[in-house]
Amino acid sequence: MSVPDPSHVSPSFVIGEIYDRRSELHKPYGGGWQSGISSSSLYPLIFLFAGHSGTRHGYADHPEDDGTFLYTGEGQRGDMKMTRGNLAILQHSMNAKALHLFRTLKKGAQRYVGEFVYGGHEWIVKPDTDGLDRNAIVFRLVPIGHLEHRELLDEIDASEDLSLEEARRRAIAAAKVDGSINSKSGSRAVYERSRTVRDYVLLRAAGCCELCEQPAPFKRKGGDHYLEPHHTTRVSDGGPDHPRFVAALCPTCHREVHYGEHAKLKNDGLVEKLRTIEP
């Protein structure tokens, strides 16, 4: 039996379900099983683990009222550095890796919280394992679900008549997160980045579905052709915001690439097509 290309596989986890870290997460998907930030070299994912045991190392991971999650980076002693796992979180969108967050209940047992995207970070003075003050990185993570419907419902920004080249330049610039975003405005920054990429992809499609190549079935109230952004790197929408991972599809093709009999084959075809369109 042929082994599927791991880069095309998007693992799916159920929010609220409990998984055994070693046998159900790392054994099938890879990644180090002792680190709080575990990036797989086989699959497009990064596991994040938060739990009460981290408080002894100065960690205080928690959700906020708006659904965003404050997650402390790795490094138990001394100042944290933007390297290894911390850098993996910062660059996950550019590297097309999904962030899957789990809450540690007891040794080995992990409750799935959901998929998130990087929304910014701050450097905050926190105690390390030895109780000494150090500079720590606190990431603001935005739930993926916050992005999915906004991309569909937000109107296209018609305030500027951009050329395709300028729209592409802005989209790629927006996708290259440099970490300078203030975490308090992180959610807004994520939405704006997502919208900039979406607007370019829709302009690139020029009113035709990038899968079936047929004209959009109808127009929005503002007169723009109605197509839906599809993120090829994950099962549901909202994945990495970069033009090479996003296609503009008509509603029928969008449903088919998610739920159709040949969904994976269709999605793989889009992946190859986007590599040609966006080298």
PDB file of C-alpha atoms in Angstrom, residues 11-249:
ATOM      1  CA  PRO A  11      -4.775  15.569  10.946  1.00  0.00           C
ATOM      2  CA  SER A  12      -8.156  16.206  12.527  1.00  0.00           C
ATOM      3  CA  PHE A  13      -8.766  16.301  16.282  1.00  0.00           C
ATOM      4  CA  VAL A  14     -12.022  16.706  18.197  1.00  0.00           C
ATOM      5  CA  ILE A  15     -12.310  19.651  20.581  1.00  0.00           C
ATOM      6  CA  GLY A  16     -12.839  18.427  24.132  1.00  0.00           C
ATOM      7  CA  GLU A  17     -11.658  14.879  23.415  1.00  0.00           C
ATOM      8  CA  ILE A  18      -8.800  13.404  25.459  1.00  0.00           C
ATOM      9  CA  TYR A  19      -5.770  11.945  23.672  1.00  0.00           C
ATOM     10  CA  ASP A  20      -2.823   9.951  24.943  1.00  0.00           C
ATOM     11  CA  ARG A  21       0.199  12.032  24.084  1.00  0.00           C
ATOM     12  CA  ARG A  22       2.582   9.240  23.230  1.00  0.00           C
ATOM     13  CA  SER A  23       0.351   6.699  21.459  1.00  0.00           C
ATOM     14  CA  GLU A  24      -2.275   8.956  19.820  1.00  0.00           C
ATOM     15  CA  LEU A  25      -0.279  12.080  19.033  1.00  0.00           C
ATOM     16  CA  HIS A  26       3.455  11.516  18.711  1.00  0.00           C
ATOM     17  CA  LYS A  27       3.454   7.913  17.528  1.00  0.00           C
ATOM     18  CA  PRO A  28       1.291   8.600  14.449  1.00  0.00           C
ATOM     19  CA  TYR A  29       2.317  12.225  13.800  1.00  0.00           C
ATOM     20  CA  GLY A  30       5.845  12.640  15.167  1.00  0.00           C
ATOM     21  CA  GLY A  31       7.339  15.403  17.255  1.00  0.00           C
ATOM     22  CA  GLY A  32       9.208  15.255  20.533  1.00  0.00           C
ATOM     23  CA  TRP A  33       7.074  13.936  23.373  1.00  0.00           C
ATOM     24  CA  GLN A  34       8.695  15.886  26.232  1.00  0.00           C
ATOM     25  CA  SER A  35       8.683  19.457  24.944  1.00  0.00           C
ATOM     26  CA  GLY A  36       5.798  21.856  25.477  1.00  0.00           C
ATOM     27  CA  ILE A  37       6.186  22.983  21.846  1.00  0.00           C
ATOM     28  CA  SER A  38       6.529  19.985  19.580  1.00  0.00           C
ATOM     29  CA  SER A  39       6.982  20.520  15.841  1.00  0.00           C
ATOM     30  CA  SER A  40       6.571  17.504  13.590  1.00  0.00           C
ATOM     31  CA  SER A  41       9.095  16.950  10.814  1.00  0.00           C
ATOM     32  CA  LEU A  42       6.675  14.553   9.089  1.00  0.00           C
ATOM     33  CA  TYR A  43       3.354  16.394   9.118  1.00  0.00           C
ATOM     34  CA  PRO A  44       2.335  20.068   8.759  1.00  0.00           C
ATOM     35  CA  LEU A  45       1.590  20.596  12.442  1.00  0.00           C
ATOM     36  CA  ILE A  46       2.954  21.867  15.729  1.00  0.00           C
ATOM     37  CA  PHE A  47       1.641  20.481  19.022  1.00  0.00           C
ATOM     38  CA  LEU A  48       1.350  22.961  21.910  1.00  0.00           C
ATOM     39  CA  PHE A  49       0.859  21.635  25.440  1.00  0.00           C
ATOM     40  CA  ALA A  50      -0.331  23.762  28.355  1.00  0.00           C
ATOM     41  CA  GLY A  51      -0.822  22.570  31.917  1.00  0.00           C
ATOM     42  CA  HIS A  52      -0.634  23.402  35.607  1.00  0.00           C
ATOM     43  CA  SER A  53       2.825  21.813  35.901  1.00  0.00           C
ATOM     44  CA  GLY A  54       4.229  24.717  33.903  1.00  0.00           C
ATOM     45  CA  THR A  55       3.564  27.199  36.700  1.00  0.00           C
ATOM     46  CA  ARG A  56       6.752  26.099  38.467  1.00  0.00           C
ATOM     47  CA  HIS A  57       8.691  27.326  35.435  1.00  0.00           C
ATOM     48  CA  GLY A  58       6.913  30.697  35.401  1.00  0.00           C
ATOM     49  CA  TYR A  59       4.250  29.738  32.854  1.00  0.00           C
ATOM     50  CA  ALA A  60       0.664  30.927  33.256  1.00  0.00           C
ATOM     51  CA  ASP A  61      -1.107  29.878  30.067  1.00  0.00           C
ATOM     52  CA  HIS A  62      -4.805  30.770  29.903  1.00  0.00           C
ATOM     53  CA  PRO A  63      -7.653  31.788  27.570  1.00  0.00           C
ATOM     54  CA  GLU A  64      -9.022  35.327  27.546  1.00  0.00           C
ATOM     55  CA  ASP A  65     -12.667  36.397  27.358  1.00  0.00           C
ATOM     56  CA  ASP A  66     -12.521  36.926  23.586  1.00  0.00           C
ATOM     57  CA  GLY A  67     -11.345  33.354  22.991  1.00  0.00           C
ATOM     58  CA  THR A  68      -7.704  34.166  22.319  1.00  0.00           C
ATOM     59  CA  PHE A  69      -5.152  32.141  24.288  1.00  0.00           C
ATOM     60  CA  LEU A  70      -2.038  33.479  26.022  1.00  0.00           C
ATOM     61  CA  TYR A  71       0.706  30.884  25.717  1.00  0.00           C
ATOM     62  CA  THR A  72       4.147  31.182  27.294  1.00  0.00           C
ATOM     63  CA  GLY A  73       7.085  30.201  25.108  1.00  0.00           C
ATOM     64  CA  GLU A  74       9.693  27.579  25.922  1.00  0.00           C
ATOM     65  CA  GLY A  75      12.785  28.051  28.092  1.00  0.00           C
ATOM     66  CA  GLN A  76      12.930  27.195  31.800  1.00  0.00           C
ATOM     67  CA  ARG A  77      15.969  29.200  32.919  1.00  0.00           C
ATOM     68  CA  GLY A  78      17.204  32.627  31.931  1.00  0.00           C
ATOM     69  CA  ASP A  79      15.834  34.871  29.217  1.00  0.00           C
ATOM     70  CA  MET A  80      13.795  33.120  26.560  1.00  0.00           C
ATOM     71  CA  LYS A  81      15.001  33.308  22.972  1.00  0.00           C
ATOM     72  CA  MET A  82      13.118  33.450  19.693  1.00  0.00           C
ATOM     73  CA  THR A  83      14.580  30.141  18.547  1.00  0.00           C
ATOM     74  CA  ARG A  84      13.514  26.492  18.194  1.00  0.00           C
ATOM     75  CA  GLY A  85       9.893  26.016  19.348  1.00  0.00           C
ATOM     76  CA  ASN A  86       9.270  29.723  19.885  1.00  0.00           C
ATOM     77  CA  LEU A  87      10.426  30.480  16.354  1.00  0.00           C
ATOM     78  CA  ALA A  88       8.259  27.631  15.054  1.00  0.00           C
ATOM     79  CA  ILE A  89       5.163  29.343  16.504  1.00  0.00           C
ATOM     80  CA  LEU A  90       6.179  32.721  15.084  1.00  0.00           C
ATOM     81  CA  GLN A  91       6.697  31.309  11.576  1.00  0.00           C
ATOM     82  CA  HIS A  92       4.009  28.611  11.509  1.00  0.00           C
ATOM     83  CA  SER A  93       1.873  30.343   8.894  1.00  0.00           C
ATOM     84  CA  MET A  94       4.777  30.933   6.512  1.00  0.00           C
ATOM     85  CA  ASN A  95       5.810  27.298   6.962  1.00  0.00           C
ATOM     86  CA  ALA A  96       2.220  26.041   6.495  1.00  0.00           C
ATOM     87  CA  LYS A  97       2.132  24.339   9.877  1.00  0.00           C
ATOM     88  CA  ALA A  98      -1.063  24.234  11.940  1.00  0.00           C
ATOM     89  CA  LEU A  99      -0.939  24.998  15.683  1.00  0.00           C
ATOM     90  CA  HIS A 100      -2.864  22.382  17.696  1.00  0.00           C
ATOM     91  CA  LEU A 101      -3.286  23.267  21.389  1.00  0.00           C
ATOM     92  CA  PHE A 102      -3.816  20.689  24.162  1.00  0.00           C
ATOM     93  CA  ARG A 103      -4.384  20.987  27.919  1.00  0.00           C
ATOM     94  CA  THR A 104      -2.470  18.485  30.049  1.00  0.00           C
ATOM     95  CA  LEU A 105      -4.814  16.764  32.518  1.00  0.00           C
ATOM     96  CA  LYS A 106      -2.456  14.163  33.948  1.00  0.00           C
ATOM     97  CA  LYS A 107       0.619  12.324  32.760  1.00  0.00           C
ATOM     98  CA  GLY A 108       0.026  11.446  29.134  1.00  0.00           C
ATOM     99  CA  ALA A 109      -3.609  12.615  28.984  1.00  0.00           C
ATOM    100  CA  GLN A 110      -4.220  15.679  26.804  1.00  0.00           C
ATOM    101  CA  ARG A 111      -7.539  17.443  26.221  1.00  0.00           C
ATOM    102  CA  TYR A 112      -7.745  19.053  22.779  1.00  0.00           C
ATOM    103  CA  VAL A 113      -8.480  22.796  22.943  1.00  0.00           C
ATOM    104  CA  GLY A 114      -8.458  23.546  19.212  1.00  0.00           C
ATOM    105  CA  GLU A 115      -6.448  24.960  16.333  1.00  0.00           C
ATOM    106  CA  PHE A 116      -5.019  28.456  16.611  1.00  0.00           C
ATOM    107  CA  VAL A 117      -2.995  30.966  14.601  1.00  0.00           C
ATOM    108  CA  TYR A 118      -0.253  33.298  15.767  1.00  0.00           C
ATOM    109  CA  GLY A 119      -1.647  36.730  16.612  1.00  0.00           C
ATOM    110  CA  GLY A 120       1.385  38.455  18.108  1.00  0.00           C
ATOM    111  CA  HIS A 121       3.603  38.233  21.177  1.00  0.00           C
ATOM    112  CA  GLU A 122       4.982  40.293  24.033  1.00  0.00           C
ATOM    113  CA  TRP A 123       8.135  40.131  26.127  1.00  0.00           C
ATOM    114  CA  ILE A 124       7.135  40.073  29.793  1.00  0.00           C
ATOM    115  CA  VAL A 125       9.234  39.790  32.952  1.00  0.00           C
ATOM    116  CA  LYS A 126       8.392  36.443  34.598  1.00  0.00           C
ATOM    117  CA  PRO A 127      10.189  34.210  37.103  1.00  0.00           C
ATOM    118  CA  ASP A 128      12.082  31.226  35.762  1.00  0.00           C
ATOM    119  CA  THR A 129      12.417  27.766  37.340  1.00  0.00           C
ATOM    120  CA  ASP A 130      14.806  29.158  39.961  1.00  0.00           C
ATOM    121  CA  GLY A 131      12.477  32.050  40.806  1.00  0.00           C
ATOM    122  CA  LEU A 132      14.725  34.616  39.122  1.00  0.00           C
ATOM    123  CA  ASP A 133      13.220  37.329  36.945  1.00  0.00           C
ATOM    124  CA  ARG A 134      13.812  36.886  33.236  1.00  0.00           C
ATOM    125  CA  ASN A 135      12.374  38.094  29.907  1.00  0.00           C
ATOM    126  CA  ALA A 136       9.723  35.644  28.770  1.00  0.00           C
ATOM    127  CA  ILE A 137       7.784  35.411  25.511  1.00  0.00           C
ATOM    128  CA  VAL A 138       3.992  35.301  25.771  1.00  0.00           C
ATOM    129  CA  PHE A 139       2.247  34.451  22.518  1.00  0.00           C
ATOM    130  CA  ARG A 140      -1.284  35.540  21.716  1.00  0.00           C
ATOM    131  CA  LEU A 141      -3.012  32.751  19.796  1.00  0.00           C
ATOM    132  CA  VAL A 142      -6.249  33.356  17.889  1.00  0.00           C
ATOM    133  CA  PRO A 143      -8.791  30.518  17.428  1.00  0.00           C
ATOM    134  CA  ILE A 144      -8.964  29.392  13.831  1.00  0.00           C
ATOM    135  CA  GLY A 145     -12.752  29.455  13.954  1.00  0.00           C
ATOM    136  CA  HIS A 146     -12.709  33.247  14.356  1.00  0.00           C
ATOM    137  CA  LEU A 147     -11.311  33.561  10.843  1.00  0.00           C
ATOM    138  CA  GLU A 148     -13.390  31.094   8.858  1.00  0.00           C
ATOM    139  CA  HIS A 149     -16.666  32.980   8.522  1.00  0.00           C
ATOM    140  CA  ARG A 150     -15.093  36.427   8.345  1.00  0.00           C
ATOM    141  CA  GLU A 151     -13.364  35.508   5.096  1.00  0.00           C
ATOM    142  CA  LEU A 152     -16.708  34.574   3.585  1.00  0.00           C
ATOM    143  CA  LEU A 153     -18.814  37.428   4.933  1.00  0.00           C
ATOM    144  CA  ASP A 154     -16.471  40.432   4.752  1.00  0.00           C
ATOM    145  CA  GLU A 155     -17.027  42.600   1.708  1.00  0.00           C
ATOM    146  CA  ILE A 156     -14.178  43.085  -0.749  1.00  0.00           C
ATOM    147  CA  ASP A 157     -12.271  46.325  -0.172  1.00  0.00           C
ATOM    148  CA  ALA A 158     -13.024  48.365  -3.261  1.00  0.00           C
ATOM    149  CA  SER A 159     -11.550  51.584  -1.881  1.00  0.00           C
ATOM    150  CA  GLU A 160      -8.354  51.045  -3.852  1.00  0.00           C
ATOM    151  CA  ASP A 161      -8.053  50.004  -7.469  1.00  0.00           C
ATOM    152  CA  LEU A 162      -4.973  47.807  -7.078  1.00  0.00           C
ATOM    153  CA  SER A 163      -3.147  46.058  -9.862  1.00  0.00           C
ATOM    154  CA  LEU A 164      -2.721  42.311  -9.544  1.00  0.00           C
ATOM    155  CA  GLU A 165       0.998  42.797  -8.958  1.00  0.00           C
ATOM    156  CA  GLU A 166       0.460  45.310  -6.142  1.00  0.00           C
ATOM    157  CA  ALA A 167      -2.234  43.146  -4.527  1.00  0.00           C
ATOM    158  CA  ARG A 168       0.141  40.168  -4.637  1.00  0.00           C
ATOM    159  CA  ARG A 169       2.978  42.201  -3.136  1.00  0.00           C
ATOM    160  CA  ARG A 170       0.762  43.284  -0.254  1.00  0.00           C
ATOM    161  CA  ALA A 171      -0.536  39.751   0.298  1.00  0.00           C
ATOM    162  CA  ILE A 172       2.934  38.250   0.513  1.00  0.00           C
ATOM    163  CA  ALA A 173       4.127  41.078   2.753  1.00  0.00           C
ATOM    164  CA  ALA A 174       1.134  40.510   5.044  1.00  0.00           C
ATOM    165  CA  ALA A 175       1.853  36.782   5.202  1.00  0.00           C
ATOM    166  CA  LYS A 176       5.435  37.381   6.335  1.00  0.00           C
ATOM    167  CA  VAL A 177       4.727  37.904  10.016  1.00  0.00           C
ATOM    168  CA  ASP A 178       7.783  39.435  11.652  1.00  0.00           C
ATOM    169  CA  GLY A 179       6.638  39.305  15.248  1.00  0.00           C
ATOM    170  CA  SER A 180       6.447  43.051  15.750  1.00  0.00           C
ATOM    171  CA  ILE A 181       2.680  43.014  16.229  1.00  0.00           C
ATOM    172  CA  ASN A 182       1.515  44.226  19.622  1.00  0.00           C
ATOM    173  CA  SER A 183      -0.361  41.307  21.158  1.00  0.00           C
ATOM    174  CA  LYS A 184      -3.208  43.522  22.335  1.00  0.00           C
ATOM    175  CA  SER A 185      -4.145  44.115  18.705  1.00  0.00           C
ATOM    176  CA  GLY A 186      -3.135  40.632  17.609  1.00  0.00           C
ATOM    177  CA  SER A 187      -6.601  39.426  16.630  1.00  0.00           C
ATOM    178  CA  ARG A 188      -7.179  42.460  14.438  1.00  0.00           C
ATOM    179  CA  ALA A 189      -3.779  41.976  12.811  1.00  0.00           C
ATOM    180  CA  VAL A 190      -4.615  38.340  12.013  1.00  0.00           C
ATOM    181  CA  TYR A 191      -7.951  39.344  10.474  1.00  0.00           C
ATOM    182  CA  GLU A 192      -6.321  42.052   8.377  1.00  0.00           C
ATOM    183  CA  ARG A 193      -3.606  39.667   7.179  1.00  0.00           C
ATOM    184  CA  SER A 194      -6.206  37.059   6.273  1.00  0.00           C
ATOM    185  CA  ARG A 195      -8.312  39.624   4.427  1.00  0.00           C
ATOM    186  CA  THR A 196      -5.351  41.003   2.470  1.00  0.00           C
ATOM    187  CA  VAL A 197      -4.449  37.530   1.226  1.00  0.00           C
ATOM    188  CA  ARG A 198      -8.083  36.706   0.456  1.00  0.00           C
ATOM    189  CA  ASP A 199      -8.576  39.901  -1.564  1.00  0.00           C
ATOM    190  CA  TYR A 200      -5.511  39.138  -3.672  1.00  0.00           C
ATOM    191  CA  VAL A 201      -6.542  35.525  -4.291  1.00  0.00           C
ATOM    192  CA  LEU A 202     -10.000  36.632  -5.444  1.00  0.00           C
ATOM    193  CA  LEU A 203      -8.425  39.218  -7.741  1.00  0.00           C
ATOM    194  CA  ARG A 204      -6.064  36.573  -9.086  1.00  0.00           C
ATOM    195  CA  ALA A 205      -8.985  34.284  -9.921  1.00  0.00           C
ATOM    196  CA  ALA A 206     -10.574  37.027 -12.070  1.00  0.00           C
ATOM    197  CA  GLY A 207     -14.117  35.810 -11.402  1.00  0.00           C
ATOM    198  CA  CYS A 208     -13.485  32.134 -12.253  1.00  0.00           C
ATOM    199  CA  CYS A 209     -13.193  29.165  -9.920  1.00  0.00           C
ATOM    200  CA  GLU A 210      -9.584  28.002  -9.737  1.00  0.00           C
ATOM    201  CA  LEU A 211     -10.712  24.359  -9.630  1.00  0.00           C
ATOM    202  CA  CYS A 212     -13.422  23.932 -12.269  1.00  0.00           C
ATOM    203  CA  GLU A 213     -12.348  27.121 -14.099  1.00  0.00           C
ATOM    204  CA  GLN A 214     -15.989  28.149 -14.567  1.00  0.00           C
ATOM    205  CA  PRO A 215     -17.322  31.677 -13.884  1.00  0.00           C
ATOM    206  CA  ALA A 216     -18.545  32.426 -10.360  1.00  0.00           C
ATOM    207  CA  PRO A 217     -22.233  31.443  -9.999  1.00  0.00           C
ATOM    208  CA  PHE A 218     -23.362  34.914  -8.885  1.00  0.00           C
ATOM    209  CA  LYS A 219     -22.158  38.305  -7.714  1.00  0.00           C
ATOM    210  CA  ARG A 220     -22.079  39.904  -4.294  1.00  0.00           C
ATOM    211  CA  LYS A 221     -24.266  42.904  -3.515  1.00  0.00           C
ATOM    212  CA  GLY A 222     -21.356  45.170  -4.348  1.00  0.00           C
ATOM    213  CA  GLY A 223     -20.961  43.614  -7.792  1.00  0.00           C
ATOM    214  CA  ASP A 224     -17.926  41.429  -7.108  1.00  0.00           C
ATOM    215  CA  HIS A 225     -17.916  37.818  -8.259  1.00  0.00           C
ATOM    216  CA  TYR A 226     -18.682  35.452  -5.390  1.00  0.00           C
ATOM    217  CA  LEU A 227     -15.904  32.930  -4.812  1.00  0.00           C
ATOM    218  CA  GLU A 228     -14.772  31.386  -1.533  1.00  0.00           C
ATOM    219  CA  PRO A 229     -11.184  31.160  -0.233  1.00  0.00           C
ATOM    220  CA  HIS A 230     -10.021  27.583   0.342  1.00  0.00           C
ATOM    221  CA  HIS A 231      -6.887  26.822   2.365  1.00  0.00           C
ATOM    222  CA  THR A 232      -5.330  23.727   0.836  1.00  0.00           C
ATOM    223  CA  THR A 233      -3.202  22.865   3.851  1.00  0.00           C
ATOM    224  CA  ARG A 234      -5.975  21.941   6.260  1.00  0.00           C
ATOM    225  CA  VAL A 235      -9.267  20.079   6.318  1.00  0.00           C
ATOM    226  CA  SER A 236     -11.365  23.148   7.122  1.00  0.00           C
ATOM    227  CA  ASP A 237     -10.694  26.738   6.106  1.00  0.00           C
ATOM    228  CA  GLY A 238      -8.616  29.238   7.993  1.00  0.00           C
ATOM    229  CA  GLY A 239      -5.170  27.743   7.458  1.00  0.00           C
ATOM    230  CA  PRO A 240      -1.897  29.496   6.724  1.00  0.00           C
ATOM    231  CA  ASP A 241      -2.379  32.892   5.117  1.00  0.00           C
ATOM    232  CA  HIS A 242      -0.110  32.860   2.096  1.00  0.00           C
ATOM    233  CA  PRO A 243      -1.187  33.024  -1.568  1.00  0.00           C
ATOM    234  CA  ARG A 244       0.535  29.724  -2.363  1.00  0.00           C
ATOM    235  CA  PHE A 245      -1.775  27.912   0.060  1.00  0.00           C
ATOM    236  CA  VAL A 246      -5.077  29.619  -0.796  1.00  0.00           C
ATOM    237  CA  ALA A 247      -7.342  29.068  -3.818  1.00  0.00           C
ATOM    238  CA  ALA A 248     -10.555  30.840  -4.874  1.00  0.00           C
ATOM    239  CA  LEU A 249     -13.355  28.340  -5.445  1.00  0.00           C
TER     240      LEU A 249
END
